[in-house]
mmCIF file of C-alpha atoms in Angstrom:
data_model
loop_
_atom_site.group_PDB
_atom_site.id
_atom_site.type_symbol
_atom_site.label_atom_id
_atom_site.label_comp_id
_atom_site.label_asym_id
_atom_site.label_seq_id
_atom_site.Cartn_x
_atom_site.Cartn_y
_atom_site.Cartn_z
ATOM 1 C CA UNK A 19 21.843 -24.172 -2.008
ATOM 2 C CA UNK A 20 19.997 -20.916 -1.162
ATOM 3 C CA UNK A 21 21.074 -19.034 1.917
ATOM 4 C CA UNK A 22 18.578 -18.871 4.758
ATOM 5 C CA UNK A 23 16.693 -15.595 4.827
ATOM 6 C CA UNK A 24 17.668 -13.413 7.741
ATOM 7 C CA UNK A 25 16.126 -10.304 9.191
ATOM 8 C CA UNK A 26 19.348 -8.324 9.280
ATOM 9 C CA UNK A 27 19.962 -5.247 7.204
ATOM 10 C CA UNK A 28 22.518 -5.943 4.479
ATOM 11 C CA UNK A 29 26.035 -4.606 4.956
ATOM 12 C CA UNK A 30 27.547 -2.115 2.566
ATOM 13 C CA UNK A 31 28.675 -3.467 -0.784
ATOM 14 C CA UNK A 32 28.843 -2.354 -4.383
ATOM 15 C CA UNK A 33 25.311 -3.564 -5.148
ATOM 16 C CA UNK A 34 23.479 -2.019 -2.209
ATOM 17 C CA UNK A 35 25.613 1.061 -1.589
ATOM 18 C CA UNK A 36 26.527 2.335 1.857
ATOM 19 C CA UNK A 37 25.268 0.544 4.944
ATOM 20 C CA UNK A 38 22.176 2.138 6.510
ATOM 21 C CA UNK A 39 22.720 4.635 9.318
ATOM 22 C CA UNK A 40 21.086 2.762 12.190
ATOM 23 C CA UNK A 41 21.386 5.813 14.433
ATOM 24 C CA UNK A 42 18.008 6.976 13.049
ATOM 25 C CA UNK A 43 16.474 4.187 15.179
ATOM 26 C CA UNK A 44 17.224 4.397 18.882
ATOM 27 C CA UNK A 45 18.132 1.189 20.697
ATOM 28 C CA UNK A 46 14.964 1.530 22.788
ATOM 29 C CA UNK A 47 12.653 2.078 19.824
ATOM 30 C CA UNK A 48 9.143 1.016 20.829
ATOM 31 C CA UNK A 49 7.087 -1.032 18.397
ATOM 32 C CA UNK A 50 4.750 1.934 17.938
ATOM 33 C CA UNK A 51 7.720 3.965 16.666
ATOM 34 C CA UNK A 52 8.684 1.547 13.872
ATOM 35 C CA UNK A 53 7.796 3.057 10.494
ATOM 36 C CA UNK A 54 6.508 -0.344 9.377
ATOM 37 C CA UNK A 55 4.180 -0.533 12.389
ATOM 38 C CA UNK A 56 2.907 3.013 11.922
ATOM 39 C CA UNK A 57 2.257 2.585 8.199
ATOM 40 C CA UNK A 58 0.631 -0.808 8.788
ATOM 41 C CA UNK A 59 -1.607 0.527 11.555
ATOM 42 C CA UNK A 60 -2.694 3.478 9.415
ATOM 43 C CA UNK A 61 -3.292 1.185 6.455
ATOM 44 C CA UNK A 62 -5.392 -1.198 8.564
ATOM 45 C CA UNK A 63 -7.469 1.662 9.986
ATOM 46 C CA UNK A 64 -8.100 3.158 6.550
ATOM 47 C CA UNK A 65 -8.947 -0.240 5.047
ATOM 48 C CA UNK A 66 -11.430 -0.933 7.840
ATOM 49 C CA UNK A 67 -13.100 2.442 7.327
ATOM 50 C CA UNK A 68 -13.321 2.049 3.551
ATOM 51 C CA UNK A 69 -14.717 -1.464 3.833
ATOM 52 C CA UNK A 70 -17.252 -0.574 6.521
ATOM 53 C CA UNK A 71 -18.508 2.689 5.029
ATOM 54 C CA UNK A 72 -18.205 2.268 1.279
ATOM 55 C CA UNK A 73 -17.735 -1.308 0.150
ATOM 56 C CA UNK A 74 -19.915 -3.289 2.592
ATOM 57 C CA UNK A 75 -23.079 -1.162 2.178
ATOM 58 C CA UNK A 76 -22.936 -1.583 -1.602
ATOM 59 C CA UNK A 77 -21.957 -5.234 -1.919
ATOM 60 C CA UNK A 78 -20.864 -8.388 -0.109
ATOM 61 C CA UNK A 79 -17.323 -8.188 -1.492
ATOM 62 C CA UNK A 80 -14.353 -7.516 0.736
ATOM 63 C CA UNK A 81 -11.439 -5.181 0.257
ATOM 64 C CA UNK A 82 -9.319 -7.807 -1.501
ATOM 65 C CA UNK A 83 -12.033 -8.476 -4.069
ATOM 66 C CA UNK A 84 -12.600 -4.744 -4.485
ATOM 67 C CA UNK A 85 -8.903 -4.221 -5.211
ATOM 68 C CA UNK A 86 -8.948 -6.931 -7.852
ATOM 69 C CA UNK A 87 -12.005 -5.369 -9.463
ATOM 70 C CA UNK A 88 -10.188 -2.031 -9.409
ATOM 71 C CA UNK A 89 -7.137 -3.447 -11.170
ATOM 72 C CA UNK A 90 -9.288 -5.180 -13.786
ATOM 73 C CA UNK A 91 -11.294 -1.989 -14.304
ATOM 74 C CA UNK A 92 -8.133 0.089 -14.668
ATOM 75 C CA UNK A 93 -6.194 -2.245 -16.959
ATOM 76 C CA UNK A 94 -9.004 -3.897 -18.897
ATOM 77 C CA UNK A 95 -8.880 -7.542 -19.859
ATOM 78 C CA UNK A 96 -5.868 -9.279 -18.334
ATOM 79 C CA UNK A 97 -4.453 -12.599 -17.119
ATOM 80 C CA UNK A 98 -4.433 -13.716 -13.490
ATOM 81 C CA UNK A 99 -0.617 -13.545 -13.533
ATOM 82 C CA UNK A 100 -0.744 -9.860 -14.507
ATOM 83 C CA UNK A 101 -3.387 -9.274 -11.845
ATOM 84 C CA UNK A 102 -1.102 -10.931 -9.298
ATOM 85 C CA UNK A 103 1.786 -8.646 -10.243
ATOM 86 C CA UNK A 104 -0.343 -5.481 -10.286
ATOM 87 C CA UNK A 105 -2.102 -6.179 -6.998
ATOM 88 C CA UNK A 106 1.030 -7.451 -5.205
ATOM 89 C CA UNK A 107 -0.816 -10.634 -4.242
ATOM 90 C CA UNK A 108 0.206 -14.232 -4.837
ATOM 91 C CA UNK A 109 -1.633 -16.409 -7.323
ATOM 92 C CA UNK A 110 -3.402 -18.430 -4.611
ATOM 93 C CA UNK A 111 -4.845 -15.244 -3.086
ATOM 94 C CA UNK A 112 -5.913 -14.094 -6.534
ATOM 95 C CA UNK A 113 -7.631 -17.393 -7.249
ATOM 96 C CA UNK A 114 -9.519 -17.421 -3.928
ATOM 97 C CA UNK A 115 -10.607 -13.803 -4.278
ATOM 98 C CA UNK A 116 -11.620 -14.094 -7.932
ATOM 99 C CA UNK A 117 -13.891 -17.099 -7.583
ATOM 100 C CA UNK A 118 -16.714 -15.307 -5.697
ATOM 101 C CA UNK A 119 -16.519 -12.431 -8.184
ATOM 102 C CA UNK A 120 -16.863 -14.875 -11.063
ATOM 103 C CA UNK A 121 -19.647 -16.790 -9.283
ATOM 104 C CA UNK A 122 -21.630 -13.570 -8.780
ATOM 105 C CA UNK A 123 -21.153 -12.567 -12.392
ATOM 106 C CA UNK A 124 -19.073 -9.450 -11.677
ATOM 107 C CA UNK A 125 -15.923 -10.779 -13.366
ATOM 108 C CA UNK A 126 -15.955 -12.707 -16.615
ATOM 109 C CA UNK A 127 -13.321 -15.336 -17.326
ATOM 110 C CA UNK A 128 -12.696 -16.667 -20.820
ATOM 111 C CA UNK A 129 -10.060 -18.874 -22.360
ATOM 112 C CA UNK A 130 -7.135 -17.022 -23.883
ATOM 113 C CA UNK A 131 -7.106 -17.933 -27.582
ATOM 114 C CA UNK A 132 -3.305 -17.514 -27.658
ATOM 115 C CA UNK A 133 -2.545 -19.661 -24.579
ATOM 116 C CA UNK A 134 -4.655 -22.750 -23.923
ATOM 117 C CA UNK A 135 -3.806 -22.864 -20.200
ATOM 118 C CA UNK A 136 -4.515 -19.186 -19.489
ATOM 119 C CA UNK A 137 -7.698 -17.251 -18.930
ATOM 120 C CA UNK A 138 -8.486 -13.605 -19.542
ATOM 121 C CA UNK A 139 -10.423 -11.655 -16.937
ATOM 122 C CA UNK A 140 -12.620 -8.604 -17.342
ATOM 123 C CA UNK A 141 -15.426 -6.879 -15.479
ATOM 124 C CA UNK A 142 -18.942 -7.710 -16.581
ATOM 125 C CA UNK A 143 -21.514 -4.925 -17.011
ATOM 126 C CA UNK A 144 -22.809 -5.744 -13.522
ATOM 127 C CA UNK A 145 -19.250 -5.692 -12.161
ATOM 128 C CA UNK A 146 -18.585 -2.316 -13.771
ATOM 129 C CA UNK A 147 -21.836 -0.940 -12.324
ATOM 130 C CA UNK A 148 -20.905 -2.191 -8.847
ATOM 131 C CA UNK A 149 -17.406 -0.754 -9.177
ATOM 132 C CA UNK A 150 -18.794 2.622 -10.259
ATOM 133 C CA UNK A 151 -21.260 2.675 -7.342
ATOM 134 C CA UNK A 152 -18.613 1.922 -4.717
ATOM 135 C CA UNK A 153 -16.162 4.343 -6.316
ATOM 136 C CA UNK A 154 -18.714 7.160 -6.248
ATOM 137 C CA UNK A 155 -19.243 6.516 -2.532
ATOM 138 C CA UNK A 156 -15.520 6.249 -1.718
ATOM 139 C CA UNK A 157 -14.268 9.223 -3.738
ATOM 140 C CA UNK A 158 -15.443 11.893 -1.208
ATOM 141 C CA UNK A 159 -13.724 9.955 1.599
ATOM 142 C CA UNK A 160 -10.465 9.899 -0.344
ATOM 143 C CA UNK A 161 -10.823 13.621 -1.052
ATOM 144 C CA UNK A 162 -11.421 14.352 2.646
ATOM 145 C CA UNK A 163 -8.275 12.438 3.593
ATOM 146 C CA UNK A 164 -6.185 14.213 0.993
ATOM 147 C CA UNK A 165 -7.644 17.595 1.964
ATOM 148 C CA UNK A 166 -6.127 17.103 5.427
ATOM 149 C CA UNK A 167 -2.831 17.861 3.650
ATOM 150 C CA UNK A 168 -1.753 20.895 1.687
ATOM 151 C CA UNK A 169 -0.902 20.475 -1.991
ATOM 152 C CA UNK A 170 2.798 20.565 -1.090
ATOM 153 C CA UNK A 171 2.292 17.938 1.626
ATOM 154 C CA UNK A 172 0.413 15.675 -0.814
ATOM 155 C CA UNK A 173 3.262 15.959 -3.319
ATOM 156 C CA UNK A 174 5.782 15.267 -0.560
ATOM 157 C CA UNK A 175 3.778 12.263 0.659
ATOM 158 C CA UNK A 176 3.774 10.837 -2.873
ATOM 159 C CA UNK A 177 7.543 11.269 -3.100
ATOM 160 C CA UNK A 178 8.086 9.738 0.344
ATOM 161 C CA UNK A 179 5.870 6.725 -0.388
ATOM 162 C CA UNK A 180 7.621 6.172 -3.725
ATOM 163 C CA UNK A 181 11.019 6.424 -2.052
ATOM 164 C CA UNK A 182 10.073 4.029 0.754
ATOM 165 C CA UNK A 183 8.683 1.602 -1.829
ATOM 166 C CA UNK A 184 11.955 1.625 -3.748
ATOM 167 C CA UNK A 185 13.965 1.250 -0.529
ATOM 168 C CA UNK A 186 11.797 -1.674 0.548
ATOM 169 C CA UNK A 187 12.306 -3.424 -2.794
ATOM 170 C CA UNK A 188 16.060 -2.845 -2.655
ATOM 171 C CA UNK A 189 16.279 -4.169 0.904
ATOM 172 C CA UNK A 190 14.182 -7.200 -0.011
ATOM 173 C CA UNK A 191 16.419 -7.961 -2.984
ATOM 174 C CA UNK A 192 19.467 -7.620 -0.734
ATOM 175 C CA UNK A 193 17.973 -10.058 1.765
ATOM 176 C CA UNK A 194 17.187 -12.541 -1.013
ATOM 177 C CA UNK A 195 20.731 -12.396 -2.422
#
């Protein structure tokens, strides 16, 4: 029987290493001081700006659909299960977001000749053109954001985000154990 999932930080053991030093978080830490809140708030603000200024003027797709198109464009023809893994979305989200893209003719879906129950997805010519248009509009915005940081700060941010991503995965695995 699986253990109920708790919100506590795992204790020290051989698998997870030393217990986290909780002194880095004061007992009176306000919600606005939580790293998860700050990253989430920044992410939401950036997503809203990108959608409003770059995606919405070019097409009726939302940010979720745009991300799926981006993964398909980057990786070429792939299965929905691979798209789910790459986009960090569950299969139900993928299915709901893909259908309008397929209906509009921006994503093509064909049967996988090697697996009768699977489909392969790829951008259509119209989907690639839409992706290229939105990308050309969004690229200067991304550059402006990154130019707010020095080259050293950008490299440090990449390292920090990678490290937090690994820590998050390790904590999640510890909570699932």
